[in-house]
Each structure stands twice: as structure tokens, then as C-alpha cells.
Short mmCIF file of C-alpha atoms in Angstrom, two decimals:
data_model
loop_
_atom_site.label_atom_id
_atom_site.label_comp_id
_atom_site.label_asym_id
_atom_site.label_seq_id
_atom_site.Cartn_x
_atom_site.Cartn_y
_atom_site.Cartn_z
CA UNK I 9 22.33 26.85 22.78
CA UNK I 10 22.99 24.60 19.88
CA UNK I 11 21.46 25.28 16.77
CA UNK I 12 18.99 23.23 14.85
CA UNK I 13 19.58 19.84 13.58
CA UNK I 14 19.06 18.89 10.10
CA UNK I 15 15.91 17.38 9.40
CA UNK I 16 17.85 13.83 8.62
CA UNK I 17 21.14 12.95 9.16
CA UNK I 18 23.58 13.85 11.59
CA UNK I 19 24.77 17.72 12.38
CA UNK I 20 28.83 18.33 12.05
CA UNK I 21 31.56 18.84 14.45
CA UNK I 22 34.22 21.32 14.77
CA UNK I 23 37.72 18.94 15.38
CA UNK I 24 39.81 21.52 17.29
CA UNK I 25 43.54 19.64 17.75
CA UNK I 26 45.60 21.56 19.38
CA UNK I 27 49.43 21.02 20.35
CA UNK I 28 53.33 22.27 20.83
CA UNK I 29 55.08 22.62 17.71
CA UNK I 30 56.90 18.88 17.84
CA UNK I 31 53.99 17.36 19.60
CA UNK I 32 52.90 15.45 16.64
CA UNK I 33 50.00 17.11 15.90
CA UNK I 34 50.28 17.18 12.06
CA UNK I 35 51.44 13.69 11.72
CA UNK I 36 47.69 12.69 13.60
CA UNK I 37 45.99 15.23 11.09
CA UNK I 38 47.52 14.10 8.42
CA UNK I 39 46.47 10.69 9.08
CA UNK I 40 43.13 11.47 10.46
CA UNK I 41 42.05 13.30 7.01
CA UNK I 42 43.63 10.31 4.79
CA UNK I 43 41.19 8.23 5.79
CA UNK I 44 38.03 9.33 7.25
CA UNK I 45 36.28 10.74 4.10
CA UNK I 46 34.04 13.04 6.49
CA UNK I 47 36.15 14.94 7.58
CA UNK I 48 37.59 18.04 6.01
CA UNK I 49 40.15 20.65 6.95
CA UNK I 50 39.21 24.61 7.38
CA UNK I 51 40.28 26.72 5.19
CA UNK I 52 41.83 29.69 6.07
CA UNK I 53 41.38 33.15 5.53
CA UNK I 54 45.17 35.06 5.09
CA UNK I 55 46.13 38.52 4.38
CA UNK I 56 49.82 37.13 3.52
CA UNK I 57 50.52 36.52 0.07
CA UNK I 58 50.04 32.66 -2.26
CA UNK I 59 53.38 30.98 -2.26
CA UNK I 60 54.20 28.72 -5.04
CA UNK I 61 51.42 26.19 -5.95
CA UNK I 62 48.67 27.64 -3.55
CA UNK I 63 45.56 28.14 -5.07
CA UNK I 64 42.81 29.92 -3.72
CA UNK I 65 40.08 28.33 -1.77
CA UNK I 66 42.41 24.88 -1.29
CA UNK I 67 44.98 26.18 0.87
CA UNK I 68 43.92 29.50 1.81
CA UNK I 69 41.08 32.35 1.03
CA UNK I 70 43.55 35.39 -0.14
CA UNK I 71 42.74 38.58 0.87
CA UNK I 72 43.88 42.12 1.69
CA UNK I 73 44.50 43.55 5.04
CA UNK I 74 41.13 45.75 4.02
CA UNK I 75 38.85 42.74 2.99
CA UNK I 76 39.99 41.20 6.47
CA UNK I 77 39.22 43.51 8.66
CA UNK I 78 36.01 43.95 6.49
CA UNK I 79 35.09 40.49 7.46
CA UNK I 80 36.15 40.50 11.43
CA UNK I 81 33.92 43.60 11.55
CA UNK I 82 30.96 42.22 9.94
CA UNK I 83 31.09 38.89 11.95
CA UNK I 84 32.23 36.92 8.71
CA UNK I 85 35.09 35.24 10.92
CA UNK I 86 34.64 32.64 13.83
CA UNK I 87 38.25 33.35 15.20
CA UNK I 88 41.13 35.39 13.67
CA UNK I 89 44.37 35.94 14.75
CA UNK I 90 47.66 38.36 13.87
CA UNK I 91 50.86 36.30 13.15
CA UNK I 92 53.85 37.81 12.05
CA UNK I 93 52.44 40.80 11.07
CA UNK I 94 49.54 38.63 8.39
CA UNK I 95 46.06 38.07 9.78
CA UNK I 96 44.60 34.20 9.81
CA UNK I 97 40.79 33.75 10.25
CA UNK I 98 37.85 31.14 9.72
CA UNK I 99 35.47 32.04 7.54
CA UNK I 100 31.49 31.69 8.82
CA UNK I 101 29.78 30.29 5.61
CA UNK I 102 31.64 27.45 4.61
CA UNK I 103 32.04 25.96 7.89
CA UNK I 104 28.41 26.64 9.09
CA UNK I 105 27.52 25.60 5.55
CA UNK I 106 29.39 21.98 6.06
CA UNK I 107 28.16 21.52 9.65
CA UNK I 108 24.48 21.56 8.31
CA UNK I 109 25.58 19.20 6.00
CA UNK I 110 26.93 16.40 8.32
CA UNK I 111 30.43 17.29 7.42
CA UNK I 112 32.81 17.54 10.41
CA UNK I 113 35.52 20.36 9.87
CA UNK I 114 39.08 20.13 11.53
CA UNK I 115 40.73 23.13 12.30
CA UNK I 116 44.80 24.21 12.99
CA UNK I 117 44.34 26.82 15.22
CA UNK I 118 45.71 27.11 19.09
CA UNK I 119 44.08 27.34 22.27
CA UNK I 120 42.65 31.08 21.68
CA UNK I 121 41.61 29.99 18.32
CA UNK I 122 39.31 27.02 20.21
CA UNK I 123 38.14 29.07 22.68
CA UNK I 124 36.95 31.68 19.88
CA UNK I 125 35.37 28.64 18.01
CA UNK I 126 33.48 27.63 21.17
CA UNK I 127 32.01 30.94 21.51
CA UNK I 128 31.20 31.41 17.65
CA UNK I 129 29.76 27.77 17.69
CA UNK I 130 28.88 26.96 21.33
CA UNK I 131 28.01 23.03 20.81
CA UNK I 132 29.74 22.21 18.04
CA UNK I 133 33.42 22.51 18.86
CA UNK I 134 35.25 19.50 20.25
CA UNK I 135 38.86 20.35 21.68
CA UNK I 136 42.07 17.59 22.15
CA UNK I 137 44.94 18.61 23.36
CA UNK I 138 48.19 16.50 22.27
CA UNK I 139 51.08 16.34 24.87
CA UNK I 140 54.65 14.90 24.29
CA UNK I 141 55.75 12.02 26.82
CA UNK I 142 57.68 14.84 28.52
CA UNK I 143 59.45 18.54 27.97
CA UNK I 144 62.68 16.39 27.41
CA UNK I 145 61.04 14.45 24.53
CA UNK I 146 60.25 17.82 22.97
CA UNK I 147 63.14 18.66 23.00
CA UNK I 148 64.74 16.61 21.51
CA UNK I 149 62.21 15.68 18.83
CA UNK I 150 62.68 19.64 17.53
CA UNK I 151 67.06 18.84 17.84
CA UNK I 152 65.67 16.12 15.65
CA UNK I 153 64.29 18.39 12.80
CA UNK I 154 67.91 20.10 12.65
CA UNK I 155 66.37 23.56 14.13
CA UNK I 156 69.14 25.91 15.52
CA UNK I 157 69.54 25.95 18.56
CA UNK I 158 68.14 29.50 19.35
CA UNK I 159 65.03 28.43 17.25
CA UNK I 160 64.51 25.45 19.39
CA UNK I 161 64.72 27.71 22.70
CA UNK I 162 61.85 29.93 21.33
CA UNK I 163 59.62 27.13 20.39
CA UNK I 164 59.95 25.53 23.57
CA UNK I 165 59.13 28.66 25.73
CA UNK I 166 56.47 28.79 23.65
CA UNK I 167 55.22 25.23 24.25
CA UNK I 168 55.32 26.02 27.67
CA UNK I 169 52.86 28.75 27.77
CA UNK I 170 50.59 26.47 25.03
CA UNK I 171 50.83 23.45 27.61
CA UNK I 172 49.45 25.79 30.24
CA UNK I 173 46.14 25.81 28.75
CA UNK I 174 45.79 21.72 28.53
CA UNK I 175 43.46 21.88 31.27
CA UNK I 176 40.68 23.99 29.32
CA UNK I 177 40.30 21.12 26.78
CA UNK I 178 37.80 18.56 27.89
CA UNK I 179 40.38 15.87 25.94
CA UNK I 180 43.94 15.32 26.24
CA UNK I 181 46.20 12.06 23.82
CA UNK I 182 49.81 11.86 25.10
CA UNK I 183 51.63 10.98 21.72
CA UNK I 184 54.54 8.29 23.14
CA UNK I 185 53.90 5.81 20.21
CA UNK I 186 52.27 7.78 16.80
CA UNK I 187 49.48 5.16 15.68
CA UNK I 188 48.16 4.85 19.38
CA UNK I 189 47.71 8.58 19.58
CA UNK I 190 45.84 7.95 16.00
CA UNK I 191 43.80 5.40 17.15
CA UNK I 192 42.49 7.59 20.55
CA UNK I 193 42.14 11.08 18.47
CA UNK I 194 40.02 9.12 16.40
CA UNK I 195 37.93 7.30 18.99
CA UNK I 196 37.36 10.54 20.51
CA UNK I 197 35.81 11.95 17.31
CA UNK I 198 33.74 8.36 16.77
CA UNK I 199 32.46 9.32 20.47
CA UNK I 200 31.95 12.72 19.65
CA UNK I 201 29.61 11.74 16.26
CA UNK I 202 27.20 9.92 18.25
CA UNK I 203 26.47 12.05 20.59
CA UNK I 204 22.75 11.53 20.75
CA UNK I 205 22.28 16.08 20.23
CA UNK I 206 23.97 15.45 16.80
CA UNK I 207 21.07 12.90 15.69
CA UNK I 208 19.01 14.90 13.29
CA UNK I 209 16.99 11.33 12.61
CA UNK I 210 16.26 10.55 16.39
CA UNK I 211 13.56 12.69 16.48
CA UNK I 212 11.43 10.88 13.46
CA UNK I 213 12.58 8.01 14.73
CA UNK I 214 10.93 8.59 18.34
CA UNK I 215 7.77 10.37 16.67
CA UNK I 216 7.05 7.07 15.03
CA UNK I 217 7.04 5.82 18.32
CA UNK I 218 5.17 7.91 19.69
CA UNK I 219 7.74 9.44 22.13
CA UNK I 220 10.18 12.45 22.14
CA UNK I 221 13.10 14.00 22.83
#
């Protein structure tokens, strides 16, 4: 059931873009948030410590393992996950906070991570999946980053399993050439804006005509 609309304005999307590692996904997110002012990226909740230059509440939300599960238990996190032994999670407030705002929020997370969204925010979440040309492509796109070789095996058995679940995202962008894979990630969100359930204002707009929804 989707929640109410703003008076005015237009209600937020979740931008779930999920992908292999070498699939290109952060070269499209990268571009996406560059130049589309509505859009902002989630920011994270980690139990792992700041690295050099992080600050708090730009790159991540630091907390202890306590605080975490603190949060997961009182339903302050839309998804979570366990990665190399540090817990990852999306706070509630700021992205419910942004949605009622008009703000669309895009989100790193993989395919568990978008289903969890889709269940927090049933609605609101809008999945693409990005696919390589080909297995073969991948492949060689990672030899391309200088990985070792052992490295390269893992992340490929892992983007098998990840590729398995392209069929539960209602959108999928093959990434052969960069800026066309740009161009349909970012018709799919302009598609996904005016979706006429998002239009706070149609509402007054109909009432002064007499009609409704």
C-alpha cells in the first residue's frame, strides 16, 4: 500500500542499481548523481571503523556492533546486511524523511538489499539490473583492473549467482557502450518520476475540476 503523498509536489523514489562487480555500475552512479541535482545517495549505516577522510553522516553513519543491532531490532533499518564480519544497513529516517520531501534516494546495495527495500517501502523502490555484453566481457574487464587471478575467479562466481536474480528486477540496461547505459538508467528514472501515484499535485489539480482520482 503506498503511503501518502505530500500535499504538493511529487513523492520520492528509491533508485535500487544493482550489478556484478565490473558491470559498470559505479561508473552509471557516478554519472547519474553528477548531474541530476535530485537525486542523492543513501547513506550507510557501518559497524566497521572511518578510514582516512570519512566523516560521519557523508560517507557512512558509524556505529558499534551494539548500536546496530539496537537499530535492526527496533525497525530503525530498511535492509542490513553482514559483510566481512562488519554490518551495513539503511537507516529509516533520513530516507523516509527525503522521500516526503520529493527527493529520490539511490542506494548500493545487491539483490537481497532491493528485495528488503521493497518490503520496507512497498511502492517506492525501483530496481535495474546492469548486465555486461557477456561473462567473457567480465572477464576481462576485471583482468583489466590488474586483479589476481584468484581474485578475479571469486568475483566472477560471484557474479554468477548475482546474475541469477536479473529476472526479479522489473528493469534490466546491458552496459556495451557506457553513455548509452547512462542515457537508459536515466530514462528509466525520468519514467519512474512521473508515474501519475507519485503526483502529490494531481489531486488539487482534479478537485478544481471537479473530478478525482
Amino acid at each position: 500500500m503506498m503511503r501518502p503523498l505530500p500535499e504538493t509536489g511529487r513523492r520520492g523514489l528509491c533508485l535500487v542499481v544493482a550489478a556484478p562487480s565490473g558491470a559498470g555500475k559505479s561508473s552509471i552512479t557516478r554519472a547519474l548523481l553528477a548531474e541530476d541535482p535530485g537525486l542523492r545517495l543513501s547513506v550507510s549505516v557501518t559497524t566497521r571503523a572511518p578510514r582516512a577522510g570519512e566523516q560521519e553522516g557523508v560517507h557512512y553513519y558509524f556505529r558499534t556492533q551494539e548500536e546496530f543491532d539496537a537499530m535492526a531490532a527496533e525497525g530503525q533499518l530498511l535492509e542490513y546486511a553482514r559483510v566481512f564480519g562488519r554490518s551495513y544497513g539503511t537507516p529509516r529516517g533520513p530516507v523516509q524523511k527525503a522521500l516526503s520531501e520529493g527527493s529520490d534516494v539511490l542506494f548500493d546495495v545487491d539483490w537481497q538489499g532491493y528485495h528488503q527495500l521493497r518490503s520496507a517501502l512497498p511502492g517506492d523502490v525501483v530496481g535495474i539490473f546492469v548486465l555486461p555484453p557477456s561473462l567473457d566481457d567480465l572477464a576481462s574487464r576485471l583482468e583489466g583492473r590488474g586483479d589476481a587471478p584468484d581474485i578475479i575467479a571469486q568475483r566472477m562466481a560471484a557474479a554468477r549467482d548475482e546474475i541469477a536474480h536479473v529476472g526479479e528486477f522489473p528493469y534490466v540496461v546491458v552496459n556495451t557502450h557506457l553513455p548509452e547505459a547512462i542515457d537508459q538508467v536515466r530514462t528509466i528514472l525520468h519514467a519512474a518520476r512521473t508515474e501519475t501515484k507519485r503526483q502529490g499535485w494531481l489531486r488539487h489539480w482534479l478537485g478544481g475540476l471537479g473530478l478525482s482520482e
